[in-house]
Tab-separated table of C-alpha atoms in Angstrom:
chain	number	residue	atom	x	y	z
P	1	MET	CA	0.000	0.000	0.000
P	2	LYS	CA	1.197	3.489	-0.866
P	3	SER	CA	1.088	5.606	2.307
P	4	GLU	CA	1.366	9.120	0.840
P	5	LYS	CA	-1.660	11.351	0.498
P	6	LEU	CA	-3.249	10.998	-2.901
P	7	ASN	CA	-4.106	13.545	-5.565
P	8	VAL	CA	-6.845	11.720	-7.473
P	9	LEU	CA	-8.265	12.361	-10.937
P	10	VAL	CA	-11.513	10.565	-11.802
P	11	VAL	CA	-12.269	10.402	-15.537
P	12	GLY	CA	-15.898	10.451	-16.716
P	13	SER	CA	-19.191	12.292	-16.424
P	14	GLY	CA	-21.930	9.829	-15.536
P	15	GLY	CA	-23.619	8.139	-12.616
P	16	ARG	CA	-20.815	5.577	-12.302
P	17	GLU	CA	-18.251	8.339	-11.850
P	18	HIS	CA	-20.401	10.211	-9.324
P	19	ALA	CA	-20.765	6.987	-7.304
P	20	ILE	CA	-16.968	6.587	-7.310
P	21	VAL	CA	-16.484	10.228	-6.266
P	22	LYS	CA	-18.937	9.788	-3.372
P	23	ALA	CA	-17.253	6.557	-2.297
P	24	ILE	CA	-13.753	8.079	-2.094
P	25	LYS	CA	-14.274	11.751	-1.227
P	26	ASN	CA	-14.062	11.213	2.549
P	27	SER	CA	-11.083	8.822	2.480
P	28	PRO	CA	-8.331	9.767	4.963
P	29	MET	CA	-5.850	9.040	2.149
P	30	LEU	CA	-7.248	11.806	-0.075
P	31	ALA	CA	-5.450	15.126	-0.532
P	32	LYS	CA	-7.084	16.433	-3.740
P	33	LEU	CA	-9.991	15.152	-5.856
P	34	VAL	CA	-10.843	16.332	-9.380
P	35	CYS	CA	-13.226	14.817	-11.944
P	36	ALA	CA	-12.929	15.404	-15.693
P	37	PRO	CA	-15.302	16.431	-17.104
P	38	GLY	CA	-17.774	15.639	-14.303
P	39	ASN	CA	-21.425	16.713	-14.199
P	40	GLY	CA	-23.708	18.996	-12.203
P	41	GLY	CA	-23.833	16.769	-9.145
P	42	ILE	CA	-20.157	15.861	-9.205
P	43	SER	CA	-19.321	19.587	-9.219
P	44	ARG	CA	-21.025	19.830	-5.809
P	45	ASP	CA	-18.827	17.049	-4.389
P	46	CYS	CA	-15.426	17.912	-5.859
P	47	GLU	CA	-13.628	20.144	-8.315
P	48	VAL	CA	-14.268	19.447	-12.008
P	49	ALA	CA	-12.005	20.052	-15.009
P	50	ASN	CA	-13.351	20.795	-18.470
P	51	VAL	CA	-11.468	18.012	-20.262
P	52	SER	CA	-13.394	15.376	-22.225
P	53	ALA	CA	-13.065	11.728	-21.216
P	54	GLU	CA	-11.963	11.009	-24.799
P	55	ASP	CA	-9.278	13.732	-24.941
P	56	ILE	CA	-6.439	11.388	-24.046
P	57	ASP	CA	-3.622	13.908	-24.516
P	58	GLY	CA	-5.607	16.526	-22.565
P	59	LEU	CA	-6.136	14.106	-19.677
P	60	VAL	CA	-2.456	13.123	-19.585
P	61	LYS	CA	-1.486	16.803	-19.533
P	62	LEU	CA	-4.019	17.509	-16.769
P	63	ALA	CA	-2.696	14.598	-14.701
P	64	LYS	CA	0.937	15.655	-15.114
P	65	ASP	CA	0.407	19.401	-14.593
P	66	GLY	CA	-1.895	18.824	-11.619
P	67	GLY	CA	0.492	16.512	-9.784
P	68	PHE	CA	-1.988	13.629	-9.708
P	69	ASN	CA	-0.592	10.317	-8.471
P	70	LEU	CA	-3.704	8.218	-9.112
P	71	VAL	CA	-6.118	8.290	-12.071
P	72	ILE	CA	-9.377	6.305	-11.949
P	73	SER	CA	-10.953	5.759	-15.372
P	74	GLY	CA	-14.725	5.329	-15.212
P	75	PRO	CA	-15.734	4.651	-18.849
P	76	GLU	CA	-14.384	2.114	-21.328
P	77	VAL	CA	-13.708	4.409	-24.301
P	78	PRO	CA	-10.628	6.211	-22.884
P	79	LEU	CA	-9.215	2.845	-21.788
P	80	SER	CA	-9.712	1.430	-25.299
P	81	MET	CA	-7.912	4.531	-26.636
P	82	GLY	CA	-4.846	3.813	-24.479
P	83	LEU	CA	-5.320	6.282	-21.605
P	84	ALA	CA	-3.834	3.915	-19.016
P	85	ASP	CA	-0.824	3.120	-21.221
P	86	LYS	CA	0.038	6.805	-21.694
P	87	LEU	CA	-0.393	7.649	-18.010
P	88	ARG	CA	1.704	4.689	-16.846
P	89	ALA	CA	4.415	5.727	-19.309
P	90	GLU	CA	4.502	9.017	-17.365
P	91	GLY	CA	4.813	7.180	-14.035
P	92	ILE	CA	1.218	7.840	-12.943
P	93	ALA	CA	-0.707	4.957	-11.329
P	94	VAL	CA	-4.022	4.085	-12.988
P	95	TYR	CA	-7.058	2.100	-11.920
P	96	GLY	CA	-8.105	0.670	-15.278
P	97	PRO	CA	-6.539	-1.750	-17.763
P	98	ASN	CA	-4.116	-0.937	-20.559
P	99	LYS	CA	-5.355	-0.866	-24.143
P	100	ASP	CA	-4.629	-4.585	-24.591
P	101	GLY	CA	-6.800	-5.479	-21.600
P	102	ALA	CA	-9.537	-3.069	-22.737
P	103	THR	CA	-9.809	-5.063	-25.980
P	104	LEU	CA	-11.929	-7.555	-24.018
P	105	GLU	CA	-14.728	-4.992	-24.266
P	106	ALA	CA	-13.652	-3.004	-27.326
P	107	SER	CA	-13.774	-6.088	-29.580
P	108	LYS	CA	-16.450	-8.738	-29.098
P	109	ALA	CA	-14.628	-10.763	-31.741
P	110	PHE	CA	-11.423	-10.724	-29.652
P	111	SER	CA	-13.466	-11.599	-26.577
P	112	LYS	CA	-15.186	-14.523	-28.323
P	113	ASN	CA	-11.824	-15.888	-29.511
P	114	PHE	CA	-10.384	-15.464	-25.992
P	115	LEU	CA	-13.291	-17.389	-24.448
P	116	LYS	CA	-12.850	-20.224	-26.947
P	117	LYS	CA	-9.064	-20.345	-26.554
P	118	TYR	CA	-9.237	-20.725	-22.775
P	119	ASN	CA	-12.301	-23.026	-22.707
P	120	ILE	CA	-14.451	-20.562	-20.775
P	121	PRO	CA	-18.201	-21.348	-20.942
P	122	THR	CA	-20.074	-19.065	-23.355
P	123	ALA	CA	-22.579	-19.201	-26.203
P	124	ILE	CA	-21.669	-21.113	-29.383
P	125	GLY	CA	-20.816	-18.570	-32.052
P	126	GLU	CA	-18.567	-17.272	-34.811
P	127	ASN	CA	-17.064	-13.953	-35.953
P	128	PHE	CA	-17.766	-12.579	-39.437
P	129	THR	CA	-16.647	-9.759	-41.713
P	130	ASP	CA	-18.440	-11.170	-44.783
P	131	ALA	CA	-22.239	-10.761	-44.925
P	132	ASP	CA	-22.808	-13.801	-47.175
P	133	LYS	CA	-20.898	-16.086	-44.815
P	134	ALA	CA	-22.748	-14.667	-41.813
P	135	SER	CA	-26.084	-15.222	-43.591
P	136	GLU	CA	-25.159	-18.822	-44.423
P	137	PHE	CA	-24.209	-19.471	-40.775
P	138	ILE	CA	-27.516	-18.000	-39.556
P	139	LYS	CA	-29.564	-20.054	-42.061
P	140	ASN	CA	-27.911	-23.327	-41.018
P	141	ALA	CA	-27.595	-22.748	-37.253
P	142	SER	CA	-29.365	-25.343	-35.116
P	143	PHE	CA	-30.241	-22.668	-32.540
P	144	ASP	CA	-31.795	-19.196	-32.326
P	145	VAL	CA	-29.169	-16.473	-32.689
P	146	VAL	CA	-28.235	-12.987	-31.544
P	147	VAL	CA	-26.165	-10.598	-33.679
P	148	LYS	CA	-23.562	-8.327	-32.069
P	149	ALA	CA	-21.444	-5.513	-33.466
P	150	SER	CA	-17.886	-6.353	-32.435
P	151	GLY	CA	-16.787	-2.826	-31.532
P	152	LEU	CA	-17.936	-0.380	-28.869
P	153	ALA	CA	-21.516	0.738	-29.496
P	154	ALA	CA	-22.512	2.338	-26.161
P	155	GLY	CA	-24.411	-0.804	-25.157
P	156	LYS	CA	-26.632	-0.666	-28.254
P	157	GLY	CA	-24.780	-3.014	-30.616
P	158	VAL	CA	-26.756	-6.193	-29.885
P	159	VAL	CA	-29.788	-7.323	-31.925
P	160	ILE	CA	-32.028	-10.109	-30.587
P	161	PRO	CA	-34.064	-11.041	-33.679
P	162	GLU	CA	-37.421	-12.837	-33.701
P	163	THR	CA	-36.738	-14.703	-36.961
P	164	ARG	CA	-33.844	-15.935	-39.120
P	165	GLU	CA	-34.771	-13.298	-41.710
P	166	GLU	CA	-34.448	-10.541	-39.087
P	167	ALA	CA	-31.080	-11.953	-38.033
P	168	ILE	CA	-29.783	-11.987	-41.617
P	169	SER	CA	-31.081	-8.450	-42.146
P	170	ALA	CA	-29.335	-7.254	-38.952
P	171	ALA	CA	-26.057	-8.883	-39.999
P	172	ARG	CA	-26.221	-7.267	-43.452
P	173	GLU	CA	-27.120	-3.856	-42.008
P	174	MET	CA	-24.050	-3.997	-39.775
P	175	LEU	CA	-21.593	-5.394	-42.320
P	176	GLU	CA	-22.852	-3.709	-45.499
P	177	GLY	CA	-25.203	-0.926	-44.441
P	178	GLY	CA	-22.952	0.863	-41.977
P	179	ALA	CA	-25.179	0.328	-38.928
P	180	PHE	CA	-22.889	1.086	-35.948
P	181	GLY	CA	-20.195	2.409	-38.299
P	182	ASP	CA	-16.729	0.970	-37.740
P	183	SER	CA	-18.000	-0.931	-34.686
P	184	GLY	CA	-20.104	-3.103	-37.011
P	185	LYS	CA	-17.434	-3.921	-39.609
P	186	GLU	CA	-16.941	-7.220	-37.782
P	187	ILE	CA	-19.812	-9.007	-36.069
P	188	VAL	CA	-20.375	-11.940	-33.740
P	189	VAL	CA	-23.292	-14.278	-34.428
P	190	GLU	CA	-23.990	-16.555	-31.508
P	191	GLU	CA	-26.517	-18.817	-29.835
P	192	LYS	CA	-29.282	-17.084	-27.905
P	193	MET	CA	-28.809	-18.369	-24.368
P	194	GLU	CA	-31.771	-19.129	-22.105
P	195	GLY	CA	-31.700	-18.357	-18.390
P	196	GLU	CA	-31.427	-15.422	-16.017
P	197	GLU	CA	-28.681	-12.815	-16.259
P	198	ALA	CA	-26.542	-11.403	-13.473
P	199	SER	CA	-23.572	-9.055	-13.352
P	200	ILE	CA	-20.361	-10.063	-11.598
P	201	MET	CA	-17.927	-7.195	-10.953
P	202	LEU	CA	-14.342	-8.047	-10.067
P	203	MET	CA	-11.660	-5.649	-8.866
P	204	VAL	CA	-8.632	-7.290	-10.463
P	205	CYS	CA	-4.921	-6.957	-9.835
P	206	LYS	CA	-3.087	-9.412	-12.113
P	207	ASP	CA	-3.931	-12.853	-10.649
P	208	LYS	CA	-5.653	-11.490	-7.524
P	209	TYR	CA	-9.204	-10.223	-7.346
P	210	VAL	CA	-12.098	-9.190	-5.144
P	211	MET	CA	-15.530	-10.380	-6.260
P	212	LEU	CA	-18.143	-7.780	-5.358
P	213	PRO	CA	-21.749	-8.873	-4.630
P	214	ALA	CA	-23.617	-10.070	-7.718
P	215	SER	CA	-26.018	-7.477	-9.074
P	216	GLN	CA	-28.890	-7.397	-11.525
P	217	ASP	CA	-30.004	-4.417	-13.585
P	218	HIS	CA	-33.201	-3.628	-15.482
P	219	LYS	CA	-32.655	-2.823	-19.161
P	220	ARG	CA	-36.215	-2.314	-20.416
P	221	VAL	CA	-37.770	1.116	-20.057
P	222	GLY	CA	-41.171	-0.152	-18.891
P	223	GLU	CA	-42.391	-1.919	-15.778
P	224	GLY	CA	-42.536	-5.683	-16.030
P	225	ASP	CA	-39.464	-5.524	-18.282
P	226	THR	CA	-41.390	-4.170	-21.267
P	227	GLY	CA	-40.603	-1.599	-23.934
P	228	LEU	CA	-37.332	-0.458	-25.458
P	229	ASN	CA	-33.877	-1.327	-24.155
P	230	THR	CA	-32.071	1.393	-22.199
P	231	GLY	CA	-28.714	1.918	-20.541
P	232	GLY	CA	-30.300	0.630	-17.330
P	233	MET	CA	-33.366	1.762	-15.350
P	234	GLY	CA	-32.217	0.506	-11.969
P	235	ALA	CA	-30.295	-2.216	-10.191
P	236	TYR	CA	-29.922	-4.013	-6.885
P	237	ALA	CA	-27.336	-6.117	-5.093
P	238	PRO	CA	-26.771	-8.752	-3.945
P	239	ALA	CA	-28.889	-10.816	-6.354
P	240	ALA	CA	-30.028	-14.162	-4.938
P	241	VAL	CA	-30.073	-15.771	-8.393
P	242	ALA	CA	-26.285	-15.912	-8.022
P	243	THR	CA	-26.407	-18.579	-5.327
P	244	PRO	CA	-23.258	-19.745	-3.497
P	245	ALA	CA	-23.156	-22.722	-5.905
P	246	VAL	CA	-23.425	-20.412	-8.944
P	247	LEU	CA	-20.685	-18.146	-7.594
P	248	GLU	CA	-18.413	-21.125	-6.964
P	249	ASP	CA	-19.051	-22.276	-10.556
P	250	VAL	CA	-18.226	-18.740	-11.778
P	251	ARG	CA	-14.989	-18.630	-9.759
P	252	LYS	CA	-13.772	-22.036	-10.898
P	253	ASN	CA	-14.896	-22.124	-14.530
P	254	ILE	CA	-14.944	-18.445	-15.543
P	255	ILE	CA	-12.882	-16.156	-13.312
P	256	GLU	CA	-9.827	-18.332	-12.704
P	257	PRO	CA	-9.347	-19.353	-16.373
P	258	THR	CA	-10.000	-15.756	-17.494
P	259	LEU	CA	-7.309	-14.301	-15.214
P	260	ALA	CA	-4.912	-17.120	-16.141
P	261	GLY	CA	-5.651	-16.417	-19.821
P	262	LEU	CA	-4.934	-12.699	-19.420
P	263	ILE	CA	-1.577	-13.506	-17.828
P	264	ALA	CA	-0.818	-16.049	-20.583
P	265	GLU	CA	-1.546	-13.302	-23.149
P	266	GLY	CA	0.936	-11.011	-21.377
P	267	ILE	CA	-1.800	-8.645	-20.164
P	268	ASP	CA	-1.085	-6.948	-16.803
P	269	TYR	CA	-4.729	-6.330	-15.859
P	270	ARG	CA	-5.411	-3.769	-13.136
P	271	GLY	CA	-8.959	-2.514	-12.837
P	272	THR	CA	-12.564	-3.655	-12.958
P	273	LEU	CA	-13.519	-6.749	-14.929
P	274	TYR	CA	-17.287	-6.918	-15.394
P	275	VAL	CA	-18.465	-10.423	-16.259
P	276	GLY	CA	-22.025	-10.526	-17.543
P	277	ILE	CA	-23.273	-14.080	-17.012
P	278	MET	CA	-26.302	-16.105	-18.061
P	279	ILE	CA	-27.281	-18.700	-15.494
P	280	THR	CA	-28.402	-21.579	-17.711
P	281	LYS	CA	-29.509	-25.121	-16.923
P	282	ASN	CA	-25.944	-26.149	-17.861
P	283	GLY	CA	-24.250	-23.687	-15.521
P	284	ALA	CA	-23.102	-20.082	-15.747
P	285	LYS	CA	-21.901	-18.841	-19.154
P	286	VAL	CA	-20.280	-15.561	-20.167
P	287	VAL	CA	-22.554	-13.150	-22.043
P	288	GLU	CA	-19.949	-10.389	-22.267
P	289	PHE	CA	-16.890	-8.842	-20.665
P	290	ASN	CA	-16.676	-5.155	-19.808
P	291	VAL	CA	-13.546	-3.447	-18.513
P	292	ARG	CA	-15.198	-0.971	-16.122
P	293	PHE	CA	-17.951	-0.865	-13.524
P	294	GLY	CA	-21.457	-1.128	-14.905
P	295	ASP	CA	-23.761	1.856	-14.829
P	296	PRO	CA	-26.063	1.647	-12.833
P	297	GLU	CA	-24.480	-1.374	-11.093
P	298	CYS	CA	-21.616	0.749	-9.749
P	299	GLN	CA	-24.167	2.845	-7.857
P	300	VAL	CA	-25.263	-0.207	-5.827
P	301	LEU	CA	-21.797	-1.705	-5.359
P	302	MET	CA	-19.862	1.299	-4.035
P	303	PRO	CA	-22.107	1.683	-0.938
P	304	LEU	CA	-21.627	-2.029	-0.125
P	305	VAL	CA	-17.844	-1.730	0.263
P	306	LYS	CA	-17.157	-1.093	3.963
P	307	SER	CA	-13.383	-0.787	3.485
P	308	ASP	CA	-11.738	2.404	2.224
P	309	VAL	CA	-12.562	2.250	-1.509
P	310	LEU	CA	-9.747	4.650	-2.383
P	311	GLU	CA	-7.194	2.453	-0.632
P	312	ILE	CA	-8.366	-0.589	-2.628
P	313	LEU	CA	-8.276	1.260	-5.961
P	314	ASN	CA	-4.827	2.673	-5.200
P	315	ASP	CA	-3.469	-0.710	-4.130
P	316	ILE	CA	-4.705	-2.298	-7.379
P	317	ALA	CA	-3.280	0.547	-9.483
P	318	ASN	CA	0.089	-0.088	-7.817
P	319	GLY	CA	-0.101	-3.893	-8.158
P	320	GLU	CA	-0.456	-4.619	-4.443
P	321	LEU	CA	-3.984	-5.977	-3.753
P	322	ASP	CA	-4.558	-7.768	-0.430
P	323	GLU	CA	-7.973	-9.389	-0.870
P	324	SER	CA	-8.304	-10.154	2.855
P	325	LYS	CA	-8.507	-6.426	3.667
P	326	VAL	CA	-11.689	-5.853	1.637
P	327	GLU	CA	-14.833	-5.900	3.772
P	328	ILE	CA	-18.355	-5.969	2.322
P	329	PHE	CA	-21.456	-4.601	4.096
P	330	ASP	CA	-23.933	-7.354	5.029
P	331	GLY	CA	-27.001	-5.781	3.473
P	332	PHE	CA	-28.595	-4.575	0.246
P	333	THR	CA	-28.468	-1.568	-2.050
P	334	ALA	CA	-30.965	-0.557	-4.728
P	335	VAL	CA	-30.882	2.281	-7.261
P	336	VAL	CA	-33.847	3.714	-9.157
P	337	VAL	CA	-32.936	5.677	-12.294
P	338	MET	CA	-34.991	8.816	-12.935
P	339	CYS	CA	-35.143	9.677	-16.634
P	340	ALA	CA	-35.996	12.623	-18.862
P	341	GLY	CA	-39.284	12.598	-20.755
P	342	GLY	CA	-38.947	10.761	-24.075
P	343	TYR	CA	-35.979	8.574	-23.087
P	344	PRO	CA	-34.677	6.242	-24.587
P	345	ASN	CA	-35.763	8.027	-27.781
P	346	SER	CA	-35.131	11.769	-28.197
P	347	TYR	CA	-35.608	13.366	-24.780
P	348	ARG	CA	-36.005	16.710	-23.083
P	349	LYS	CA	-32.974	18.701	-21.870
P	350	GLY	CA	-32.511	21.825	-19.784
P	351	ASP	CA	-35.275	21.255	-17.233
P	352	VAL	CA	-34.475	22.594	-13.749
P	353	ILE	CA	-34.194	19.821	-11.140
P	354	LYS	CA	-35.675	20.366	-7.668
P	355	LEU	CA	-33.485	18.524	-5.154
P	356	PRO	CA	-33.867	17.976	-1.408
P	357	SER	CA	-31.435	19.576	1.019
P	358	ASP	CA	-28.711	17.383	2.521
P	359	SER	CA	-30.681	17.228	5.801
P	360	GLU	CA	-33.632	15.679	3.945
P	361	ILE	CA	-31.528	12.791	2.602
P	362	PRO	CA	-31.673	9.889	5.084
P	363	GLU	CA	-28.704	7.921	6.351
P	364	GLY	CA	-27.802	5.230	3.822
P	365	ALA	CA	-29.190	7.103	0.816
P	366	TRP	CA	-27.385	8.836	-2.056
P	367	ILE	CA	-28.512	11.024	-4.933
P	368	ILE	CA	-26.282	10.139	-7.873
P	369	HIS	CA	-26.153	12.516	-10.835
P	370	ALA	CA	-25.796	11.060	-14.335
P	371	GLY	CA	-27.231	13.388	-16.992
P	372	THR	CA	-27.051	16.779	-15.261
P	373	LYS	CA	-25.138	20.029	-15.541
P	374	GLU	CA	-24.967	23.258	-13.586
P	375	VAL	CA	-26.288	26.403	-15.308
P	376	ASN	CA	-26.327	29.754	-13.481
P	377	GLY	CA	-26.219	28.030	-10.115
P	378	GLU	CA	-29.065	25.612	-10.914
P	379	ILE	CA	-28.848	21.905	-11.723
P	380	VAL	CA	-30.603	21.075	-15.016
P	381	THR	CA	-31.155	17.919	-17.046
P	382	SER	CA	-28.650	17.182	-19.808
P	383	GLY	CA	-28.980	13.436	-20.445
P	384	GLY	CA	-31.596	10.714	-20.803
P	385	ARG	CA	-30.789	8.996	-17.529
P	386	VAL	CA	-30.721	11.982	-15.198
P	387	LEU	CA	-30.393	10.766	-11.593
P	388	GLY	CA	-29.870	7.542	-9.647
P	389	LEU	CA	-31.723	7.461	-6.316
P	390	THR	CA	-29.900	4.962	-4.136
P	391	GLY	CA	-30.745	3.330	-0.812
P	392	THR	CA	-28.733	0.948	1.382
P	393	ASP	CA	-30.230	-1.071	4.221
P	394	LYS	CA	-30.045	-4.405	6.023
P	395	THR	CA	-32.947	-5.635	3.862
P	396	LEU	CA	-33.749	-5.224	0.173
P	397	GLU	CA	-37.178	-3.866	1.069
P	398	GLY	CA	-35.556	-1.238	3.299
P	399	ALA	CA	-33.086	-0.254	0.562
P	400	LEU	CA	-35.905	0.118	-1.977
P	401	ALA	CA	-37.986	2.160	0.477
P	402	LYS	CA	-35.107	4.648	0.877
P	403	ALA	CA	-34.574	4.865	-2.889
P	404	TYR	CA	-38.254	5.450	-3.649
P	405	ASP	CA	-38.546	7.929	-0.792
P	406	LEU	CA	-35.824	9.953	-2.517
P	407	CYS	CA	-37.770	9.709	-5.795
P	408	ASN	CA	-40.626	11.506	-4.048
P	409	LYS	CA	-38.279	14.300	-2.937
P	410	VAL	CA	-36.881	15.014	-6.421
P	411	SER	CA	-38.749	16.555	-9.341
P	412	PHE	CA	-38.284	17.988	-12.827
P	413	ASP	CA	-40.633	18.360	-15.791
P	414	GLY	CA	-41.111	15.119	-17.690
P	415	ALA	CA	-39.418	12.939	-15.066
P	416	PHE	CA	-40.293	9.233	-14.944
P	417	TYR	CA	-38.915	6.051	-13.409
P	418	ARG	CA	-39.780	2.392	-12.972
P	419	ARG	CA	-41.643	1.485	-9.804
P	420	ASP	CA	-40.794	-2.227	-9.897
P	421	ILE	CA	-37.019	-2.330	-9.423
P	422	ALA	CA	-35.935	-5.727	-8.008
P	423	HIS	CA	-39.331	-7.267	-8.861
P	424	ARG	CA	-37.706	-10.615	-9.745
P	425	GLU	CA	-35.897	-10.726	-6.419
P	426	LEU	CA	-38.989	-9.761	-4.418
P	427	ASN	CA	-41.055	-12.421	-6.184
P	428	ARG	CA	-38.309	-14.993	-5.549
P	429	ASN	CA	-38.601	-14.301	-1.841
P	430	LYS	CA	-42.357	-14.939	-1.704
């Protein structure tokens, strides 16, 4: 562990980054905290710098000129552009993988090949750059398929077709029609897996890791998991679908071979590894890898870490993780995402947000800003997913009650949110 006081730069502007800022801002190890570019809520918790998360040279300059000795990258795009590599070349510690490690998320084709090479359970599938070959594979497949753009597509590059014709059309639109641009120049066509999904977030330092409580998010915009897909309407943790037996299966058959594979590939992985799993009748299988905390899953995981989060992140960045020091709160967290009218299609912006005072926010509750900015001293909406209202309690019901109580204390024109977060879990408990 590095004992000096830390000047910390957090990169990003969403709810995930605000959750990280809240988790570390009171650490006794912290000397200075800046977020670039931040958002309206983050600007109330720490200093912000007007440097885009994708301006790699600007971020490196900011880190060097500002005397930062730890950089925490929230989103995947700067990592895939080599942010960590450039910072480490300047002697600055980074929580987040190098560009080679970030390829696990930046290229679904690379990820699929990696899973096959190291015999890690996943859907049957193949990579394609030729539309005719992809179409032939889809026609002859003995299973229903999904079609994925290989590159980064902000969570929108997956098509789950109803028919073979729809699947072929999706493949051709990606490969020939320019859907998803460069991200769709290579695609993955794979078996549609049946089961229930869960998110497993690992804080990884080479061959060591901490597995955070399994979480489950809610992608559909409407209650009862209906309507269009979104970036996530809410989440909760821990998720009981990831039973002790499932987690043991994940450790043995997914995590351990994945970390061994990264080392075999010469990848010095330091940061979050998000393993999306499908719990099938034949065991847990990998749906996808991400190289950062999920959003909104990060908002429910940060409050569950009882240990000093900044100390853990700094230890990992410096290659010194001691898993035994990480303590997890024995309880539950839930987050309800409040959205702008129209989301996930075109949505309203610039509406003034009415927020409760700090004294009105109960113990164990957080207001996380995602799509907000500050204008003339007021916080206004600037994104589709505007706020994450988060509650932590000894029971899931208590955590949800705190989150929904906060929903009643916040308002802006056009606001809406789902009122059934964690419905699967609550029904499981009946």
